[in-house]
CSV table of C-alpha atoms in Angstrom, one decimal:
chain,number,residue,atom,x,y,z
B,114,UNK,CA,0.0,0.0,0.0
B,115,UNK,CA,1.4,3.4,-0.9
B,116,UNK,CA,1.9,6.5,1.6
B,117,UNK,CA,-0.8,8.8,1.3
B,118,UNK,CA,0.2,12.5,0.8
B,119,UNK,CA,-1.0,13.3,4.6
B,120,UNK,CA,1.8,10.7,5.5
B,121,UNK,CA,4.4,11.8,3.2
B,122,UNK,CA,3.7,15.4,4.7
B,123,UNK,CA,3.7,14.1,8.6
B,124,UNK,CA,6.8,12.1,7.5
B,125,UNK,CA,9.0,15.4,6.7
B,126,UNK,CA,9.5,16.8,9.6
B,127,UNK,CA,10.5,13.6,12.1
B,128,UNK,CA,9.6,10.6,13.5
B,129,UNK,CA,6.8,11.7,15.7
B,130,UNK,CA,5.4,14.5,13.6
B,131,UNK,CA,3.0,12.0,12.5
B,132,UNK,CA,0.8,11.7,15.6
B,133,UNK,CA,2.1,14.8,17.0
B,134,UNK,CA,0.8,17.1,14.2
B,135,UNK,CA,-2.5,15.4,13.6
B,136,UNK,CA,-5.3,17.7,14.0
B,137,UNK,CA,-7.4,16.4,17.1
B,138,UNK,CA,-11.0,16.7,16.7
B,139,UNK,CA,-13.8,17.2,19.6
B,140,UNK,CA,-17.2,15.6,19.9
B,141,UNK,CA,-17.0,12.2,20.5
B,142,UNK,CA,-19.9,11.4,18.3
B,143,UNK,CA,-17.6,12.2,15.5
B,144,UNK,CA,-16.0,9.3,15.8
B,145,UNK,CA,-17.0,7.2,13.0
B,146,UNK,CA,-16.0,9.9,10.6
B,147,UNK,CA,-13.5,8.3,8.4
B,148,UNK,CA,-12.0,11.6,7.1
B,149,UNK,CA,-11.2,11.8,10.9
B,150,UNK,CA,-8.2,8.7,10.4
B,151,UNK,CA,-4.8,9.0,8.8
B,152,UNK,CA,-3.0,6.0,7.6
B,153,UNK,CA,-0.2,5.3,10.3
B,154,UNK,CA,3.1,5.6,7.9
B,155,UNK,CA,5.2,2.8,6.3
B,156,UNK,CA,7.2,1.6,8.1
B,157,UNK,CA,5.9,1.9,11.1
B,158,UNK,CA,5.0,-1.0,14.0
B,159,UNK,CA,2.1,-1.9,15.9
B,160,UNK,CA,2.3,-3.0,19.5
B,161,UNK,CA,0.2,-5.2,21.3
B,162,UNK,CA,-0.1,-6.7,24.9
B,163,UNK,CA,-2.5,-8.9,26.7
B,164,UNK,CA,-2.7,-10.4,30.1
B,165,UNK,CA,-2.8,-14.3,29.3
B,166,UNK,CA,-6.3,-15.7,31.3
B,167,UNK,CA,-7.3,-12.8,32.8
B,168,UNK,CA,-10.6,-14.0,33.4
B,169,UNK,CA,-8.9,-16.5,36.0
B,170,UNK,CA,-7.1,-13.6,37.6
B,171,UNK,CA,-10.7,-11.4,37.7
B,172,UNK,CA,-12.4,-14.5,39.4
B,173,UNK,CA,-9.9,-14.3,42.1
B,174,UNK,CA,-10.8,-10.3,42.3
B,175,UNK,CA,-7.4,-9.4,41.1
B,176,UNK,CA,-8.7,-6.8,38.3
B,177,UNK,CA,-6.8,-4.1,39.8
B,178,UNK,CA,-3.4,-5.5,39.4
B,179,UNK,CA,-4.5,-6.7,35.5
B,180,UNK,CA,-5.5,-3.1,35.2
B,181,UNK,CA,-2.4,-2.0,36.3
B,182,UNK,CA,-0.2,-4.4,33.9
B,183,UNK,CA,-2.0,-2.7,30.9
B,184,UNK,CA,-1.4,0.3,32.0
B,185,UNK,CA,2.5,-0.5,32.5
B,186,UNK,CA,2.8,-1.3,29.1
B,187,UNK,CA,1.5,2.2,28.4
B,188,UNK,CA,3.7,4.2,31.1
B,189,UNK,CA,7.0,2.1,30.1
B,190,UNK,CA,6.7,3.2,26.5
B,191,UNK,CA,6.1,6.9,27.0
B,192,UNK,CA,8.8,6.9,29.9
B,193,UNK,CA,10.9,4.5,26.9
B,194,UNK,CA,10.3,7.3,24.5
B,195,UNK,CA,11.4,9.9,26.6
B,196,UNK,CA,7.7,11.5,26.9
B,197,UNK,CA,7.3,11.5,23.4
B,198,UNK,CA,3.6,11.8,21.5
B,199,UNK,CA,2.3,8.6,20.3
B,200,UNK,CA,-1.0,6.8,19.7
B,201,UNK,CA,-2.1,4.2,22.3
B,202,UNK,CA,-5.4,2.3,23.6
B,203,UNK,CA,-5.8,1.2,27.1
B,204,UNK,CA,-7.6,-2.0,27.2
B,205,UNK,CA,-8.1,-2.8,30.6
B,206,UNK,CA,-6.4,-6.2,30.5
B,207,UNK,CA,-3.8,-5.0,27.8
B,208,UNK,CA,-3.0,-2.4,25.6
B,209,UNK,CA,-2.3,-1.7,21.8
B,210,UNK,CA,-0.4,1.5,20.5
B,211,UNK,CA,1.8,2.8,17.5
B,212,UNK,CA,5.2,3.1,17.1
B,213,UNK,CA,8.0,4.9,14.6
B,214,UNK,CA,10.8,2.2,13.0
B,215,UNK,CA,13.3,4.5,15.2
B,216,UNK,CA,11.8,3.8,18.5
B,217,UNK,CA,11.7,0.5,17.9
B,218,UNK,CA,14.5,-0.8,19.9
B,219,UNK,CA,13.3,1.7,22.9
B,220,UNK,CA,9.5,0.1,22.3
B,221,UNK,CA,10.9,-3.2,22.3
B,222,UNK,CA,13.0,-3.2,25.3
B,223,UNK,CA,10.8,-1.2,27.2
B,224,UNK,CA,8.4,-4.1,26.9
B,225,UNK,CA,10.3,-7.0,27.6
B,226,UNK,CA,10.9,-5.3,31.0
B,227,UNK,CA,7.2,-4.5,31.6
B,228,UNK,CA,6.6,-8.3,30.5
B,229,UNK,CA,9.0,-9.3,33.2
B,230,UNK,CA,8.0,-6.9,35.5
B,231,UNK,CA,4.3,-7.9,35.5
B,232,UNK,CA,5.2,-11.7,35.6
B,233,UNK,CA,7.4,-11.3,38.9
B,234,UNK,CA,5.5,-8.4,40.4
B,235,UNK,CA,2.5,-9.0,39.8
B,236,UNK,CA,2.3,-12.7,39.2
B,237,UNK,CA,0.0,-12.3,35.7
B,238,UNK,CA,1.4,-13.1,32.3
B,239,UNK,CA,1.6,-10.5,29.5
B,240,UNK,CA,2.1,-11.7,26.1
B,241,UNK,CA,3.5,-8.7,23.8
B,242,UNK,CA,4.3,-8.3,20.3
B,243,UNK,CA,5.3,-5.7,17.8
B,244,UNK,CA,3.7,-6.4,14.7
B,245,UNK,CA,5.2,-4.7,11.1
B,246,UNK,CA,2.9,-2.7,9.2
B,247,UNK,CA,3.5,-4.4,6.4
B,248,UNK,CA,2.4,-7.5,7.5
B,249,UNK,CA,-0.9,-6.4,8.6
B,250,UNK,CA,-1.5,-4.7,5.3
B,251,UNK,CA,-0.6,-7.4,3.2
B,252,UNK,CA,-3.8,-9.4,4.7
B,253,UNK,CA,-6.1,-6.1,3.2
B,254,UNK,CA,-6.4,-4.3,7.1
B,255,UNK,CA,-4.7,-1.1,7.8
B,256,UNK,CA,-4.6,1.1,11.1
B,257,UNK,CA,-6.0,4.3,11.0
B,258,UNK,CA,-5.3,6.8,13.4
B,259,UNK,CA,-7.6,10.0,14.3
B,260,UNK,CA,-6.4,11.9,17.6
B,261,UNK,CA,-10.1,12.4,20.1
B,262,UNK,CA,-9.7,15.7,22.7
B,263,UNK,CA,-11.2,15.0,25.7
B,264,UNK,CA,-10.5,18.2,27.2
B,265,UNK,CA,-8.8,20.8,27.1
B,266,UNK,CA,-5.3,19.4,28.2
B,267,UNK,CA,-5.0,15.7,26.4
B,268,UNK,CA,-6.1,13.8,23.5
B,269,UNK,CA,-6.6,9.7,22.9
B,270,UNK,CA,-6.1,7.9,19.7
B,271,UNK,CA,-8.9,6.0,18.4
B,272,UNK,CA,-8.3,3.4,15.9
B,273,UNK,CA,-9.9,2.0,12.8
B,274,UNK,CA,-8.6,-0.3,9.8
B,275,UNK,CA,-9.1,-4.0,11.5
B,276,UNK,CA,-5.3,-3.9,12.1
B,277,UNK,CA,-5.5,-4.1,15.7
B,278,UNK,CA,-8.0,-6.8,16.2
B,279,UNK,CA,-5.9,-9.0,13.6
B,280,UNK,CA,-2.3,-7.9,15.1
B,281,UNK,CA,-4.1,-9.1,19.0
B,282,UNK,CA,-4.9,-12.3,16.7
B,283,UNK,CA,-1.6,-12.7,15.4
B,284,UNK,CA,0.3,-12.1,18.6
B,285,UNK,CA,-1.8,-14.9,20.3
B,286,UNK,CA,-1.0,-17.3,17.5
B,287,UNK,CA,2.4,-16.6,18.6
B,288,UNK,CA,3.7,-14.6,16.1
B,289,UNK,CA,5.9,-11.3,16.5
B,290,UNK,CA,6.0,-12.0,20.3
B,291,UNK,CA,8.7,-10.1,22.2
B,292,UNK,CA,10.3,-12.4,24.9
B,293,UNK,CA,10.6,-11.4,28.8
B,294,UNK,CA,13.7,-9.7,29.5
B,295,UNK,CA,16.4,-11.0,31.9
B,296,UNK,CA,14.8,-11.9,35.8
B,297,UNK,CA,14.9,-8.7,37.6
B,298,UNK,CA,14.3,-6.5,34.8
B,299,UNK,CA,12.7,-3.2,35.8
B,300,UNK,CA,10.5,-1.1,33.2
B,301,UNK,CA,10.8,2.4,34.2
B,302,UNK,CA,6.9,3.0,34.9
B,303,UNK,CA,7.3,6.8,36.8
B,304,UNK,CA,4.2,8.6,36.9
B,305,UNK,CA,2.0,4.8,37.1
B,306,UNK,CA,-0.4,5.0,40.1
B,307,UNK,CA,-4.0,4.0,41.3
B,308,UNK,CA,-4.5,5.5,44.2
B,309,UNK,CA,-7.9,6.6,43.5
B,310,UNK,CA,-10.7,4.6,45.6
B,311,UNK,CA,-13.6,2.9,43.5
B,312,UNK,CA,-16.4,5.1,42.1
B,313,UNK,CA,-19.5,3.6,42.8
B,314,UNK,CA,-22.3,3.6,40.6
B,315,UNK,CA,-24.5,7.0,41.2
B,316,UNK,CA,-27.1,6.2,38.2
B,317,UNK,CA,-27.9,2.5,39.1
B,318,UNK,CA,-24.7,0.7,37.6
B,319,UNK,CA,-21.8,0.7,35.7
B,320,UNK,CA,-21.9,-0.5,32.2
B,321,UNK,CA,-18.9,-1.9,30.3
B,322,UNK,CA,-19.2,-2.5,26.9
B,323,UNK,CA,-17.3,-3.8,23.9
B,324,UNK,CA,-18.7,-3.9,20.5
B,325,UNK,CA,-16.9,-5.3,17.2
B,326,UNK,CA,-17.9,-5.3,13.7
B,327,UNK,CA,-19.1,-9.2,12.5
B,328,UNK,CA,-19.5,-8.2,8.6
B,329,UNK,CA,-17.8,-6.1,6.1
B,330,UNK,CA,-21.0,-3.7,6.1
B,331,UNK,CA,-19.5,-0.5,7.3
B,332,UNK,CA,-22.1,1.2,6.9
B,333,UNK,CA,-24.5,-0.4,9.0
B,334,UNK,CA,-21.9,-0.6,11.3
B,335,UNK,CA,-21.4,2.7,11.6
B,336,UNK,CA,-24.6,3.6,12.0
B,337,UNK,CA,-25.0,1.0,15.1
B,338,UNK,CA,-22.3,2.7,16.7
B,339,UNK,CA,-23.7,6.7,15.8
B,340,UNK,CA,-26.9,5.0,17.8
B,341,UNK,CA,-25.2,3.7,20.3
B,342,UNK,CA,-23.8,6.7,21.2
B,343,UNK,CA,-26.6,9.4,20.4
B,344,UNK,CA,-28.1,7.1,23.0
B,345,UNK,CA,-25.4,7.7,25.6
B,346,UNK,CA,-24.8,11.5,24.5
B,347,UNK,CA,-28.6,11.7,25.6
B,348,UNK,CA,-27.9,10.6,28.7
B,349,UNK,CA,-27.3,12.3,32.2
B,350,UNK,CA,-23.6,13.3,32.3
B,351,UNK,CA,-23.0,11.2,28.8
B,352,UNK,CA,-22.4,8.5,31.1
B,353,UNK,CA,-19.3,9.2,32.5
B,354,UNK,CA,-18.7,6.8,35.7
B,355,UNK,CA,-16.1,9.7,36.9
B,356,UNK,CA,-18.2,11.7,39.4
B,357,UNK,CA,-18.2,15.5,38.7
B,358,UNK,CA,-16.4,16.1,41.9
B,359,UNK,CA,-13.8,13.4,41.2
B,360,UNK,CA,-13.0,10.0,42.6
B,361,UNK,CA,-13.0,9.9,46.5
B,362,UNK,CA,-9.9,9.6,47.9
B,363,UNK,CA,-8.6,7.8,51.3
B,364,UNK,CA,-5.5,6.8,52.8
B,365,UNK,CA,-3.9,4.2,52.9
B,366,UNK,CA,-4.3,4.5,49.3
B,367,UNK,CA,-5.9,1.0,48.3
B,368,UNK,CA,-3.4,0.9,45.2
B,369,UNK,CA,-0.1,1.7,47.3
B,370,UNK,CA,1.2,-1.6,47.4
B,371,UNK,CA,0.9,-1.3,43.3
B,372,UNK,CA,2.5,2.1,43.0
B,373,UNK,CA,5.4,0.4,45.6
B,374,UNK,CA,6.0,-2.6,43.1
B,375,UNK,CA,6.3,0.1,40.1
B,376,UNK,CA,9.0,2.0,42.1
B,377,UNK,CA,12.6,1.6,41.2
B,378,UNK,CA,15.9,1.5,43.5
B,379,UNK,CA,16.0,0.4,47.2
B,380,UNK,CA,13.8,-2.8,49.0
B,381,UNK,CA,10.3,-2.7,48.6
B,382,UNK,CA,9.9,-1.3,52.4
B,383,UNK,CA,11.4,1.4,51.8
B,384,UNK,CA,9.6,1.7,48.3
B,385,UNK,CA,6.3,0.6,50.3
B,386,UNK,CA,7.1,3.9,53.2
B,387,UNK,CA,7.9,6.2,50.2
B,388,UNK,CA,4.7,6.0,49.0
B,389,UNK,CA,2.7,5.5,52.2
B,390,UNK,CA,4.4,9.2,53.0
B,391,UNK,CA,3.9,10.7,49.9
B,392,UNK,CA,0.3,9.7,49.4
B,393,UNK,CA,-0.5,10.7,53.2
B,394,UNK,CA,1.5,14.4,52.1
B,395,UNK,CA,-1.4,14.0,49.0
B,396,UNK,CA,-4.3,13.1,50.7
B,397,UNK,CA,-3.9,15.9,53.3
B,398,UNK,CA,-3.5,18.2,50.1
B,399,UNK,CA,-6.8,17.5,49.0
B,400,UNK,CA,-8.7,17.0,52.5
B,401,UNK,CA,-7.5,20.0,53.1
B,402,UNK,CA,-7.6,21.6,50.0
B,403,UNK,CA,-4.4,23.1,50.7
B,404,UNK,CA,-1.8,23.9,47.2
B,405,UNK,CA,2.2,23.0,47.3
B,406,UNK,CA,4.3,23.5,44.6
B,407,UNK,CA,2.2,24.6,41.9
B,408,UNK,CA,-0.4,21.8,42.7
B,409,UNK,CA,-3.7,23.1,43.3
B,410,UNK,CA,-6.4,20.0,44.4
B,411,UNK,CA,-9.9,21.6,42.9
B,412,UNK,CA,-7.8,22.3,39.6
B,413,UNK,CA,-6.0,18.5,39.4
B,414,UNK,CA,-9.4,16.6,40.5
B,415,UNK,CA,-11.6,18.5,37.8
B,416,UNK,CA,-8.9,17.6,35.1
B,417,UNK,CA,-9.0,14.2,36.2
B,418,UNK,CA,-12.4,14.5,35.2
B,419,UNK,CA,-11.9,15.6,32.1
B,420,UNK,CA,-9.3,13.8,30.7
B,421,UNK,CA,-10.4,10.7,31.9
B,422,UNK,CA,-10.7,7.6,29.2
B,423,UNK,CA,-13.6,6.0,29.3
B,424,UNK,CA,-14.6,5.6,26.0
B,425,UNK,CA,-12.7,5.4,23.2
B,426,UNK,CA,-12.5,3.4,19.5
B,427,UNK,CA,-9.7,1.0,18.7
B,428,UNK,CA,-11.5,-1.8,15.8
B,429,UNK,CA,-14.5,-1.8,18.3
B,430,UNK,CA,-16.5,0.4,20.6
B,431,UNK,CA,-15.2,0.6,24.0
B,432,UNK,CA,-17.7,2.5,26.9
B,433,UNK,CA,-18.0,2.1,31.0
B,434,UNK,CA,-20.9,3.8,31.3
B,435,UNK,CA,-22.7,4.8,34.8
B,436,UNK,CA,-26.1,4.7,33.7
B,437,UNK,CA,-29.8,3.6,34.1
B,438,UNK,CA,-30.8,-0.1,34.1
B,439,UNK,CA,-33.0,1.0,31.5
B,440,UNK,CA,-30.4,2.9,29.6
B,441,UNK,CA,-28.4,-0.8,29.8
B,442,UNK,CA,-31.6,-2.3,28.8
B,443,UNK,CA,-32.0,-0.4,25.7
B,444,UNK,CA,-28.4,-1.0,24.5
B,445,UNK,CA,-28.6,-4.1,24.5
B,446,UNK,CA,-31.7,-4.7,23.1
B,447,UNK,CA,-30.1,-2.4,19.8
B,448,UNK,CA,-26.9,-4.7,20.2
B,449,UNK,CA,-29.0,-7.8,19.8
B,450,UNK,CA,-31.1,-6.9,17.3
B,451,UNK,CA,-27.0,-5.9,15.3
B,452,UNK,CA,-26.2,-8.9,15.9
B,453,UNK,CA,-29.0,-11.1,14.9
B,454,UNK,CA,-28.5,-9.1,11.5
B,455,UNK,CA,-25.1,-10.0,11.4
B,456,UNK,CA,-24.0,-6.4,11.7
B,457,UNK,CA,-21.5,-6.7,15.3
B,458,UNK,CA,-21.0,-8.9,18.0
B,459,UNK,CA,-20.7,-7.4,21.6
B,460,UNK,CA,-20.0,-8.0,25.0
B,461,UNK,CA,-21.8,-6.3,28.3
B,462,UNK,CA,-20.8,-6.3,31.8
B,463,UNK,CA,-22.6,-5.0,34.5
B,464,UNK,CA,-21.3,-4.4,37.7
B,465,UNK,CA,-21.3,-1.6,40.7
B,466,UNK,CA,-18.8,0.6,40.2
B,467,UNK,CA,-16.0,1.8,38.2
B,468,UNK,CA,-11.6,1.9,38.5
B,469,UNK,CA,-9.4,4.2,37.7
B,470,UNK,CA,-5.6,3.7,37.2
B,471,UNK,CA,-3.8,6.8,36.3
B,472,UNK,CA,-0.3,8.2,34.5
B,473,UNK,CA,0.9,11.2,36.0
B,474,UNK,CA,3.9,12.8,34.9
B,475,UNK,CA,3.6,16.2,36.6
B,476,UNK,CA,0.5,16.7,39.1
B,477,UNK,CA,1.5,20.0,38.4
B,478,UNK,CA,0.8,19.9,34.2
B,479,UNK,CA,-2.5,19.3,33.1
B,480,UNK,CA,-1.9,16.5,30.7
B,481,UNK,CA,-2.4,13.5,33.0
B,482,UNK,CA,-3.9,10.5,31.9
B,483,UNK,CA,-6.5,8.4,34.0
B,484,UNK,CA,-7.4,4.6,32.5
B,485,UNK,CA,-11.3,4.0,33.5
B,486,UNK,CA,-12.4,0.0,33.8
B,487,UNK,CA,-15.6,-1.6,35.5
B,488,UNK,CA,-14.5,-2.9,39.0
B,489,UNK,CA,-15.8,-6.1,38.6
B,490,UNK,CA,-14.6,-7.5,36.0
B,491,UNK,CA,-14.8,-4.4,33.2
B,492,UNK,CA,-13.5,-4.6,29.5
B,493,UNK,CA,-12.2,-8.0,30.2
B,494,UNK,CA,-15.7,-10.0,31.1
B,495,UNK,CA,-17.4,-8.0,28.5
B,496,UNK,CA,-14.6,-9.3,26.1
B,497,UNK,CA,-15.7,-13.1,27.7
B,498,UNK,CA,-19.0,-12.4,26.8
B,499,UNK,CA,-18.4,-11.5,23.2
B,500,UNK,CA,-16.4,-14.4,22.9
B,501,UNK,CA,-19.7,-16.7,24.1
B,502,UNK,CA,-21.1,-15.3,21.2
B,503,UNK,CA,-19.1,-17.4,18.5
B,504,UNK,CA,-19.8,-20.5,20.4
């Protein structure tokens, strides 16, 4: 497939221009748009990483640490690429993302340590691969990249092209895997943390929701997903499951023993009273309301607000909702009626409240970055439940 002219324009000026000079558009409804996507360029790779039987790790109510692997393999890239701009998809038990040939290496090593990290630290398994462009376009898929504002201060890539869903495919046929890295490798994941408490649901329940295209109709695909989310838009608060005050905090933070494992240098007690002081320093902040440093509390929680992720496109429709039992109803009875026409398959899990696992470079910059998942379960046993489908 040849460079477009958009690419061979992005292309001129760097590596990262590509993402980095892509106009972002606002209005999430937008989203189907396909003037919205840019080919990503030649050349270019595709990573992927999953958390091997995550739904055996969510029975034993370990979602919060496969939470926190995906979003490791997010914080160790950026932190790989020195802070760099480039697309990425959280996906609650893994993520996906795009990479330049020249950050390869970085991308590459960076996850070998997250894959070793997670399997010693966390006691999960994370299968990652970096998949060539090239091969996924020789199979008549592409990825497509459009750049989504959800506020002011930051910006998440949505995906289209079925590149993703067949490079996830690929990787767990085995191919393009990325080993583990030496024992006692270390990805550098500053600025991971989840120390957040659970939102509970404040509309009835909290709705997470995956849905996938089952036909090469894209138009009445697209027009399922346009109805999907005109029904959510309608909704109170769009159905965000972040409430407009922000996620409670309390201390000890339940996620500290997480944000201790992420921690380089020195024994895990004194990585485990580092952040049992600093989050206790944090807390009081915000109980207090009281600003240090060029932190102020009421401006950082209502930015968490708004730049949290919890909806996004990456091949599929991804929402946690906090909405209605009837709202919930409704979906699903448009999502069943897709699927008996052979339109999409989906997956729905309901469950009481919502997660959040966040990437903070600076709490003193705006553009932080807070990963939203169900609490019970999330994008992972709605995933299951897709997967019943083809049974």
């Amino acid at each position: 497939m040849s460079v477009s002219q958009d690419q061979s324009a992005a292309d001129v000026g760097g590596r990262d221009d590509f993402y980095r000079a892509m106009p972002v558009f606002r209005g999430f409804a937008n989203l189907m748009d396909p003037s919205l996507y840019r080919p990503v360029p030649d050349g270019w790779l595709i990573g992927v990483a999953d958390i091997v039987q995550s739904t055996r790790a969510i029975a034993n109510n370990r979602y919060k640490a496969v939470n926190m692997a995906g979003a490791a393999v997010i914080a160790s890239v950026t932190n790989a690429l020195e802070g760099r701009d480039f697309p990425f998809a959280f996906g609650g038990d893994g993520a996906s993302f795009a990479i330049s040939p020249q950050d390869a290496d970085a991308a590459r090593e960076a996850l070998a340590a997250t894959a070793t990290w997670v399997k010693e630290d966390l006691d999960l398994s994370l299968r990652v691969a970096l998949v060539p462009i090239e091969a996924i376009r020789a199979q008549g898929l592409d990825v497509r990249v459009a750049r989504y504002a959800a506020s002011p201060h930051v910006s998440y890539a949505m995906f289209s092209g079925g590149g993703l869903a067949w490079a996830e495919a690929a990787m767990k046929r085995g191919e393009f895997t990325i080993p583990m890295a030496s024992p006692g490798a270390h990805p550098d994941l500053t600025g991971l943390s989840c120390r957040f408490s659970e939102m509970p649901a404040e509309r009835g329940l909290i709705l997470s929701m995956l849905i996938v295209p089952a036909s090469a109709d894209s138009a009445a695909f697209r027009r399922l997903i346009e109805d999907v989310v005109t029904l959510v838009e309608r909704s109170p608060g769009a159905g965000r499951p972040v409430p407009s005050s922000g996620p409670s905090m309390r201390w000890p933070t339940p996620g500290a023993d997480y944000e201790a494992l992420a921690q380089r240098g020195g024994s895990l007690f004194r990585r485990r009273l580092s952040v049992h002081a600093w989050t206790l320093f944090a807390y009081l902040l915000f109980r207090l309301n009281m600003s240090a440093g060029g932190f102020v509390p009421q401006i950082y929680m209502q930015q968490v607000v708004e730049n949290s992720d919890f909806r996004k496109y990456d091949d599929g429709l991804r929402m946690v909702l906090d909405c209605k039992p009837e709202l919930a109803d409704a979906l699903e009875s448009r999502l069943a009626a897709a699927a008996a026409a052979g339109t999409a398959r989906y997956g729905l899990h309901r469950q009481d409240a919502a997660m959040m696992t966040c990437f903070t470079l600076s709490a003193s910059r705006p553009d932080h970055f807070h990963f939203v998942d169900g609490a019970r379960g999330g994008y992972a046993s709605a995933a299951t439940a897709l997967k019943a489908t083809l049974n």
